[in-house]
PDB file of C-alpha atoms in Angstrom:
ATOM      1  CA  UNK A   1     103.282 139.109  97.893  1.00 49.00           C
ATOM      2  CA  UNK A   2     105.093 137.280  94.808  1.00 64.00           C
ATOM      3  CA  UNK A   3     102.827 135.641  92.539  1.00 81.00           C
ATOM      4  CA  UNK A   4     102.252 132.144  93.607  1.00 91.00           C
ATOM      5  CA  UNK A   5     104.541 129.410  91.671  1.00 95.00           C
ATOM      6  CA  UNK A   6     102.979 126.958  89.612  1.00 96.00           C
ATOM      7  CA  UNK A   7     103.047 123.022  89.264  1.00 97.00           C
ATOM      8  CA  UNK A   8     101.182 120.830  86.907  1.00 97.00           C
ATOM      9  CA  UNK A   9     101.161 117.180  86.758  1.00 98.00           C
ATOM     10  CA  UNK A  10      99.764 115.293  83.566  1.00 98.00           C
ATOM     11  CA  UNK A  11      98.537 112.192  84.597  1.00 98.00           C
ATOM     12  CA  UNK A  12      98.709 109.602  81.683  1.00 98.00           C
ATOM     13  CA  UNK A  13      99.365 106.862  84.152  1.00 98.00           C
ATOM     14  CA  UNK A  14      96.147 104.629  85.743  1.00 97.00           C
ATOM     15  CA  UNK A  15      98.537 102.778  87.768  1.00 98.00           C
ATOM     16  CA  UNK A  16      97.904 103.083  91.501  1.00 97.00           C
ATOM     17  CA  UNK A  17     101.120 103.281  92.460  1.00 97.00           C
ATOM     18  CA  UNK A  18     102.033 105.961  89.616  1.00 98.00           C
ATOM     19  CA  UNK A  19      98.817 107.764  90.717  1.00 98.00           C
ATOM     20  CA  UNK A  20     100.223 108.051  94.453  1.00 97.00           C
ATOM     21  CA  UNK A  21     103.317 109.467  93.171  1.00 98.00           C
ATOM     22  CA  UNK A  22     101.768 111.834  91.548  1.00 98.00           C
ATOM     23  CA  UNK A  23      98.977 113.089  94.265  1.00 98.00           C
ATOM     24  CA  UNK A  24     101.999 112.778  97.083  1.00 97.00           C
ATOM     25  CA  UNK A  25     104.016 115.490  94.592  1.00 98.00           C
ATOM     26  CA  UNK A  26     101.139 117.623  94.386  1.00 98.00           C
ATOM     27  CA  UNK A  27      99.917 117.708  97.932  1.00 97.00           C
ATOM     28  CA  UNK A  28     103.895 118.374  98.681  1.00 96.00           C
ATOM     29  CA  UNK A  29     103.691 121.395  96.430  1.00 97.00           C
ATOM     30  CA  UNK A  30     100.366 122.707  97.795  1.00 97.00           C
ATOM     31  CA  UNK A  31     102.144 122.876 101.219  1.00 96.00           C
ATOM     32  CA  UNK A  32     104.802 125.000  99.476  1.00 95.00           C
ATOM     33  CA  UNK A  33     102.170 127.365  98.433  1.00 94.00           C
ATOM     34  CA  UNK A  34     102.357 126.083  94.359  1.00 96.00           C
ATOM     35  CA  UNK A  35      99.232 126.709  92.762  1.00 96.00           C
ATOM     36  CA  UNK A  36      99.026 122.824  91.546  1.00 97.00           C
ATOM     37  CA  UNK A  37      96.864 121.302  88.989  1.00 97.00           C
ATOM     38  CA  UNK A  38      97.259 118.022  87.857  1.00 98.00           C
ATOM     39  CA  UNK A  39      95.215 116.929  84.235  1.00 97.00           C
ATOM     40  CA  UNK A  40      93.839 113.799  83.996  1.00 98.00           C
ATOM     41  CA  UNK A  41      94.123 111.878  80.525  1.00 97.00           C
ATOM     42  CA  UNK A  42      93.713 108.637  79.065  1.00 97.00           C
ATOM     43  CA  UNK A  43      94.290 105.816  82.200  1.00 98.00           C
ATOM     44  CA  UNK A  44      94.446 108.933  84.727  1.00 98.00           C
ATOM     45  CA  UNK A  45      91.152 109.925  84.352  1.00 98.00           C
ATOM     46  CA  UNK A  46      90.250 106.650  86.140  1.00 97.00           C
ATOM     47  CA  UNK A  47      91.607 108.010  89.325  1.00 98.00           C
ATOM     48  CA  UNK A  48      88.496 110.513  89.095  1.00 98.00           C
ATOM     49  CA  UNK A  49      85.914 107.622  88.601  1.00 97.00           C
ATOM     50  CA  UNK A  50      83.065 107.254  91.361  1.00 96.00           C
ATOM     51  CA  UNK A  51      83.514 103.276  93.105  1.00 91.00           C
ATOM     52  CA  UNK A  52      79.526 103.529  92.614  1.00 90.00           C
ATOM     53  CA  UNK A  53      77.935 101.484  89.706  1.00 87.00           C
ATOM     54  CA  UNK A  54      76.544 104.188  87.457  1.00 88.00           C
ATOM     55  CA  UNK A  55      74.520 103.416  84.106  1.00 85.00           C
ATOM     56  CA  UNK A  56      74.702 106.555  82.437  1.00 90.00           C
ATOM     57  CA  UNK A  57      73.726 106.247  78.060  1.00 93.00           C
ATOM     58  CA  UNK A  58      76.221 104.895  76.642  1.00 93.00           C
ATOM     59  CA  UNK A  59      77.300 102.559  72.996  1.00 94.00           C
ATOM     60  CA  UNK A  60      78.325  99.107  73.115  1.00 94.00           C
ATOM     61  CA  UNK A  61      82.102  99.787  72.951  1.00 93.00           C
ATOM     62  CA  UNK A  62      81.551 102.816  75.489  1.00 94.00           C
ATOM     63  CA  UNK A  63      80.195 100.303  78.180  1.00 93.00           C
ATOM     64  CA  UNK A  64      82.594  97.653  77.387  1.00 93.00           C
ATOM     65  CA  UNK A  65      85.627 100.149  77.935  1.00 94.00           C
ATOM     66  CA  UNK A  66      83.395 101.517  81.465  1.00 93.00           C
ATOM     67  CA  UNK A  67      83.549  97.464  82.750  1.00 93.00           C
ATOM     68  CA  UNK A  68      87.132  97.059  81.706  1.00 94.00           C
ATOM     69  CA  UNK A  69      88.543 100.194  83.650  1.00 95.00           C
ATOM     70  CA  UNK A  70      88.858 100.627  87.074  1.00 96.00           C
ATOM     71  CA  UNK A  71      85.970 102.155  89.093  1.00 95.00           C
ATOM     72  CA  UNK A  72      87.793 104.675  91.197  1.00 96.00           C
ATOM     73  CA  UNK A  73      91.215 105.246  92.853  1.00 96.00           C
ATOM     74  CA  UNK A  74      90.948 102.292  94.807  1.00 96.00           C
ATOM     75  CA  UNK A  75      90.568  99.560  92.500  1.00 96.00           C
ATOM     76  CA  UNK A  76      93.486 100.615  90.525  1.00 97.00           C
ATOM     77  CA  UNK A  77      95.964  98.234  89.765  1.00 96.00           C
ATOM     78  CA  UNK A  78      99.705  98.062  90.330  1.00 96.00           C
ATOM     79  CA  UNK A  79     102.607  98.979  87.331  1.00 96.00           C
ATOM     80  CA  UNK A  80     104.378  96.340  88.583  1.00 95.00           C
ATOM     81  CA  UNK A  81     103.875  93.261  90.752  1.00 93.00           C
ATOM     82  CA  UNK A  82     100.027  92.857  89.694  1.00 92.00           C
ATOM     83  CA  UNK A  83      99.843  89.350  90.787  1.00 93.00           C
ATOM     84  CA  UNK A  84      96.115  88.930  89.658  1.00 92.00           C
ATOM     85  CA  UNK A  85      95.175  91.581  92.026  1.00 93.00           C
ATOM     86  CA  UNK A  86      96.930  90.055  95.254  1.00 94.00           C
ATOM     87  CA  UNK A  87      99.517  92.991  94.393  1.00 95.00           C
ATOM     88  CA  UNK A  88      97.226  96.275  94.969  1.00 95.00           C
ATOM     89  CA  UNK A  89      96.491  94.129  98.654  1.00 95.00           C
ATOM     90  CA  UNK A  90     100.072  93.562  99.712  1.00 95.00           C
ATOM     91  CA  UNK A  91     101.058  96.688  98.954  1.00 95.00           C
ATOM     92  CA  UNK A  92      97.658  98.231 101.158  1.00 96.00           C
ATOM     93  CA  UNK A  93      98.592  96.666 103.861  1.00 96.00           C
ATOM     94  CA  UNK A  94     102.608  97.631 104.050  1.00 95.00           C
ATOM     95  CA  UNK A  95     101.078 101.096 103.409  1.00 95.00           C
ATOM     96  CA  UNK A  96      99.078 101.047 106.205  1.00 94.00           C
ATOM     97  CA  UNK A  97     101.761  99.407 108.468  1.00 94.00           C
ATOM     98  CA  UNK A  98     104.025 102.198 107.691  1.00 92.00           C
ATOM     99  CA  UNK A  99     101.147 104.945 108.066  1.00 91.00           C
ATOM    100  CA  UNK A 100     101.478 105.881 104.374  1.00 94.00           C
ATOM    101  CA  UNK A 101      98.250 107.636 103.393  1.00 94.00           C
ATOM    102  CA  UNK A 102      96.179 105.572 100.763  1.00 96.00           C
ATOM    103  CA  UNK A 103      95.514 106.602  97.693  1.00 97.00           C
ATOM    104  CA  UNK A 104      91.314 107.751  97.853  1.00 97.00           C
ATOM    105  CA  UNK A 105      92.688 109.681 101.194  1.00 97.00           C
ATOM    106  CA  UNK A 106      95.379 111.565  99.099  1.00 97.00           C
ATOM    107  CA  UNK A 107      93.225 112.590  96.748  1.00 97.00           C
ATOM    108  CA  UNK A 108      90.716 113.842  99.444  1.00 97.00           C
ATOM    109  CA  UNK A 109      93.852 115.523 100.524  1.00 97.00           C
ATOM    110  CA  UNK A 110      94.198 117.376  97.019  1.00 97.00           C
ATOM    111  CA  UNK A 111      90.771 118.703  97.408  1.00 97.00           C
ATOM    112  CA  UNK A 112      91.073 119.930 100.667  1.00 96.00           C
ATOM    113  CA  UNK A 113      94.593 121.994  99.413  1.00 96.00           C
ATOM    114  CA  UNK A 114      92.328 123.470  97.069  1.00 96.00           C
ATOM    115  CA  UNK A 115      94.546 121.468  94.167  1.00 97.00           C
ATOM    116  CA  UNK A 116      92.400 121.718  90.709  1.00 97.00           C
ATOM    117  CA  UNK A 117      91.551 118.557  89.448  1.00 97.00           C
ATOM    118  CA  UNK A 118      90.831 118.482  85.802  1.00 97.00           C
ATOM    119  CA  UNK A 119      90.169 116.065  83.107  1.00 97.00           C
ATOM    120  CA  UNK A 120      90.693 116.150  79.867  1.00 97.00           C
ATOM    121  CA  UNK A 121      87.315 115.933  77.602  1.00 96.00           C
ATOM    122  CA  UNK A 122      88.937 114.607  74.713  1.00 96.00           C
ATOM    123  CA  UNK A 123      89.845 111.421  76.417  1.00 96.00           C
ATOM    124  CA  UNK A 124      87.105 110.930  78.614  1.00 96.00           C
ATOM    125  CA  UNK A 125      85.072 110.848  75.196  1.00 96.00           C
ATOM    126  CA  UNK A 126      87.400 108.128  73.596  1.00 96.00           C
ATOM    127  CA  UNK A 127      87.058 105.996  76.526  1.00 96.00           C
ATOM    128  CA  UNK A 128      83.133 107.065  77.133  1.00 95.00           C
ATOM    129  CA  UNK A 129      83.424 108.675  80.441  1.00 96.00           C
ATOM    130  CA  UNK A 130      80.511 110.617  81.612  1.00 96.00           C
ATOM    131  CA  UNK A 131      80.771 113.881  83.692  1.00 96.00           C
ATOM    132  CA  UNK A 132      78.744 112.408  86.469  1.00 95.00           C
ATOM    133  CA  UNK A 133      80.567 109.001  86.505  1.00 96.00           C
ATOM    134  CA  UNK A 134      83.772 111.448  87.745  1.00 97.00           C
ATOM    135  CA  UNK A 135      84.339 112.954  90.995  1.00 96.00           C
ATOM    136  CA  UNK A 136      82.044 116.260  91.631  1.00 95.00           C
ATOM    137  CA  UNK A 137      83.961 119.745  92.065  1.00 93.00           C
ATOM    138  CA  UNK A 138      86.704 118.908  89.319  1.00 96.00           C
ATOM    139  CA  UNK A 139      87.427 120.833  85.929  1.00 96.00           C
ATOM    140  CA  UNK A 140      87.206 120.130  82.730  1.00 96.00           C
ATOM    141  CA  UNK A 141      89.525 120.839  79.669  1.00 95.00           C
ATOM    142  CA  UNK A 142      91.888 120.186  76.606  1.00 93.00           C
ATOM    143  CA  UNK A 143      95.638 120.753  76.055  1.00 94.00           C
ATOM    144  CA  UNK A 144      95.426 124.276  75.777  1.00 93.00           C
ATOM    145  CA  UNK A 145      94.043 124.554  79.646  1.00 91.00           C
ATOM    146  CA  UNK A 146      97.243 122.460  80.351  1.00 93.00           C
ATOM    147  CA  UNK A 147      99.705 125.044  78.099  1.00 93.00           C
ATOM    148  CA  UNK A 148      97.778 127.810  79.577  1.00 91.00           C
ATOM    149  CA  UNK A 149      99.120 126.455  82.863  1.00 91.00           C
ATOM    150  CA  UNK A 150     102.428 124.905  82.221  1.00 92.00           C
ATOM    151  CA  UNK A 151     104.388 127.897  80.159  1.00 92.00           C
ATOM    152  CA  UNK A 152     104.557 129.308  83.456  1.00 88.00           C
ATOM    153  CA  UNK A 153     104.703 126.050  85.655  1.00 93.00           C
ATOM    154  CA  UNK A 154     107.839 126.049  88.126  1.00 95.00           C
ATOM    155  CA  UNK A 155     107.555 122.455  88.081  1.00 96.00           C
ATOM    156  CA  UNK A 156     105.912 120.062  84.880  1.00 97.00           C
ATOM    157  CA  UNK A 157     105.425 116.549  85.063  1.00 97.00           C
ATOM    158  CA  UNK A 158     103.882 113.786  82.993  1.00 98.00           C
ATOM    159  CA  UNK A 159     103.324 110.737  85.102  1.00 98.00           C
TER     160      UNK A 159
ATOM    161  CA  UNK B   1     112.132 129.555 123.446  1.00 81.00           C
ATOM    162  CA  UNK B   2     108.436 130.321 123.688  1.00 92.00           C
ATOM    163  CA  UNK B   3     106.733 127.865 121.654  1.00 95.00           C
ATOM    164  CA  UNK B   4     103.089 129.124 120.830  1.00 96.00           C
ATOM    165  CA  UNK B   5     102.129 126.008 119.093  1.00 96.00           C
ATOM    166  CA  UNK B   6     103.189 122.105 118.717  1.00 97.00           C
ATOM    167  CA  UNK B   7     102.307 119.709 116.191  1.00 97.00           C
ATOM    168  CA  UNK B   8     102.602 116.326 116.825  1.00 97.00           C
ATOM    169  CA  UNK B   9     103.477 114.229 112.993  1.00 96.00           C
ATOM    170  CA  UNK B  10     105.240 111.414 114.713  1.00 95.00           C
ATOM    171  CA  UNK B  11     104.493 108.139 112.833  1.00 93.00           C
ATOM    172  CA  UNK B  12     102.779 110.089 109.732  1.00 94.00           C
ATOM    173  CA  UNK B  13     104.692 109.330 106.385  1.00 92.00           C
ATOM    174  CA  UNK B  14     105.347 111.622 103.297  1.00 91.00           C
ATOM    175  CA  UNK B  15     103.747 114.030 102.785  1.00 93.00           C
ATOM    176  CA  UNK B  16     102.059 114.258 105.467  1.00 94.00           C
ATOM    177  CA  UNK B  17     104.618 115.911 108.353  1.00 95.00           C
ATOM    178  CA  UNK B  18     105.241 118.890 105.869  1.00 95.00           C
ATOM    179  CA  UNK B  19     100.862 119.426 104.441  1.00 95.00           C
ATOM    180  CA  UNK B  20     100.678 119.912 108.417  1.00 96.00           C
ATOM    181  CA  UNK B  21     103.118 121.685 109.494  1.00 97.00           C
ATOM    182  CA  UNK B  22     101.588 124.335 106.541  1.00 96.00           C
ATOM    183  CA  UNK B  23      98.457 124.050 108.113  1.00 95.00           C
ATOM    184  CA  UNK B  24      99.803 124.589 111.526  1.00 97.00           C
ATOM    185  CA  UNK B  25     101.757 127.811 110.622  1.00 96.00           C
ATOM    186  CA  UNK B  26      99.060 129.277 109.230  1.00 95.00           C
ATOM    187  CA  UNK B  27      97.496 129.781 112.586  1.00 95.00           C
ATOM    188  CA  UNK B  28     100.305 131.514 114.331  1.00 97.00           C
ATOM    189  CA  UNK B  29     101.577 134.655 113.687  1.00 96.00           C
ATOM    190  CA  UNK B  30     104.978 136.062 112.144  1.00 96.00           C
ATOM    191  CA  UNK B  31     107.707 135.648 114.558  1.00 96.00           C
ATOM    192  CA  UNK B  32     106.012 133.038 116.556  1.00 97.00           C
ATOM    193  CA  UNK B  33     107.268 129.297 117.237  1.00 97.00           C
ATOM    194  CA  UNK B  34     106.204 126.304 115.940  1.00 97.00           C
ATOM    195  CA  UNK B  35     107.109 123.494 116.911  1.00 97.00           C
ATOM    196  CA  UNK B  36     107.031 120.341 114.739  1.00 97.00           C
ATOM    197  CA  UNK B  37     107.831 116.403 116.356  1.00 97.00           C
ATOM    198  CA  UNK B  38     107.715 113.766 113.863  1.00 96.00           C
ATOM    199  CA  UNK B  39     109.429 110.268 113.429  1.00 95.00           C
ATOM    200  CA  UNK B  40     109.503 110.053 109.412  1.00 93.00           C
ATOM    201  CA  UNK B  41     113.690 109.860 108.219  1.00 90.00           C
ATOM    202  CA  UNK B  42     112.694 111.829 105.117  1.00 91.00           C
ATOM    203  CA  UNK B  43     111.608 115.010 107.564  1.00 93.00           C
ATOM    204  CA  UNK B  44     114.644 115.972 108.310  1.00 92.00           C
ATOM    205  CA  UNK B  45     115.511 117.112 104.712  1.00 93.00           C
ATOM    206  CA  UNK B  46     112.262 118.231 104.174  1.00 94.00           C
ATOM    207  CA  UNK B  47     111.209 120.546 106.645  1.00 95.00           C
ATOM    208  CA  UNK B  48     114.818 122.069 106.185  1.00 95.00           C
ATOM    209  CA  UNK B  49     113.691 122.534 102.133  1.00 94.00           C
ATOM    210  CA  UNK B  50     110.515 123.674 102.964  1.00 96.00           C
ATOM    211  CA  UNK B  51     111.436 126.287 105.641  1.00 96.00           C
ATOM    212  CA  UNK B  52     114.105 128.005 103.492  1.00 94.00           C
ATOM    213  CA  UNK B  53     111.618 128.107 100.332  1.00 92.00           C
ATOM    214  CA  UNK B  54     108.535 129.088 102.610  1.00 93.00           C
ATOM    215  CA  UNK B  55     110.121 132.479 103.999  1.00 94.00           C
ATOM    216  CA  UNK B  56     110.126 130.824 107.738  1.00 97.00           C
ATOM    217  CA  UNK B  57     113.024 130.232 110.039  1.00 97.00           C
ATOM    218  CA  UNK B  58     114.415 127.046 111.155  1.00 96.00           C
ATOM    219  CA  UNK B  59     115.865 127.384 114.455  1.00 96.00           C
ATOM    220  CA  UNK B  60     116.839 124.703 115.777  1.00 96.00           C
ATOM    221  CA  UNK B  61     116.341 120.668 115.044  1.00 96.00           C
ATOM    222  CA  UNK B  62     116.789 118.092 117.861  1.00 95.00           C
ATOM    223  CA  UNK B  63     117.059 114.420 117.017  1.00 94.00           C
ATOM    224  CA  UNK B  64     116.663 112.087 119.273  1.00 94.00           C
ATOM    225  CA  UNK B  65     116.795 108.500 118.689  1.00 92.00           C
ATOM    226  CA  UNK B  66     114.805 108.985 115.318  1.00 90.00           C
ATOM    227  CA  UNK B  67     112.226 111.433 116.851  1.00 96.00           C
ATOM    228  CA  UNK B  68     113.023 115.103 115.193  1.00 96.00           C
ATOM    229  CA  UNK B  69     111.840 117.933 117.066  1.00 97.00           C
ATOM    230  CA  UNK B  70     111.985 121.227 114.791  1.00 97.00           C
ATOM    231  CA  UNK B  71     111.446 124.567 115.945  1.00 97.00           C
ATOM    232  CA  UNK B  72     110.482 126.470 113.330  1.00 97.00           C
ATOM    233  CA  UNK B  73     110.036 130.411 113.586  1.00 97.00           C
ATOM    234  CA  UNK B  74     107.317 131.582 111.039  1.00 97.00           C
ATOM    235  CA  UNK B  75     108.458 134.620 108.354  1.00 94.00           C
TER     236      UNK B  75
END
């Protein structure tokens, strides 16, 4: 059999919406076989946080970045239409009228397609993310994991 | 047409119709049919890209009133 075709997806992005885009792409290349990793930087690596309150040791500015981000997938907000947070629930609710998978789901989705998840260390230590603050089973890694992937990538995106 | 399997994806929205129909073909075997029902406009287009990239056959589609019915032999 052919060697398997690649896709990576950086995601920069800690918008929900952004974030679906980019979990909808990479589910939609699992099911065409793609060997699909998406990297998790700066605002993306929010998309990996546990929704549980965890008070791992951190500095001052480290906890004060932890309450200003967004625990989780969920609690992302919107690139556009924010609306104080009355956005993110509008746009739940068309989502669910039109049986559009939310956003925690999609990402269980990923897992379950055997997608690598991987964030990048550099970043979660400028915004003081702790390893067990993220999602268990994911990866961790810098730019070079990403070039290691992406030379041969079919498909490269930076969302 | 012998159809050895059906998957029913009506009223599930991108990408959902084409991470199941993947999952669904991998439990038949080569030269068996598949068939694939869903209501989501985008299908259409889809399946068709993801049968011709996937190795697997698309042998007929059947629209009717907005509900596609593929049959889709696998490769």
């Amino acid at each position: 059999m052919a060697e398997k075709k690649k896709t990576n997806i950086i995601l920069f992005s800690g918008d929900y919406d952004k974030t679906m885009a980019a979990y909808i792409i990479a589910n939609g290349a699992a099911a065409y076989d793609h060997d699909v990793t998406i990297f998790h930087t700066f605002w993306g690596l929010n998309a990996l946080r546990k929704d549980e309150k965890l008070q791992p040791k951190k500095s001052f500015m480290e906890k004060m970045f932890g309450k200003m981000m967004p625990r989780g997938a969920n609690n992302m907000p919107l690139s556009k239409m924010q609306f104080l947070g009355m956005g993110p629930k509008m746009i739940k609710g068309v989502m669910k009228k039109h049986n559009a998978m939310p956003l925690p789901d999609l990402i269980d989705m990923a897992k379950e397609q055997e997608i690598t998840l991987l964030a990048c260390t550099m970043t979660m230590d400028l915004l003081g993310l702790k390893k067990e603050e993220l999602l268990d089973d994911i990866e961790y890694g810098g730019v070079a994991a990403y070039i290691a992937e992406g030379e041969d990538g079919a498909i490269n995106l930076f969302i | 047409m012998n159809i050895t399997k059906t998957l029913d994806a009506k009223g599930l929205a991108c990408p959902m119709p084409i991470v199941k129909t993947k999952k669904a073909i991998e439990g038949i075997e080569s030269g068996q049919i598949l068939e694939v029902v869903a209501t989501d406009a985008g299908a259409k287009s889809d399946l068709t890209a993801w049968c011709k990239s996937s190795g697997h056959e698309l042998v007929n589609i059947n629209d009717d009133q907005g509900v596609f019915t593929f049959y889709i032999k696998k490769g």
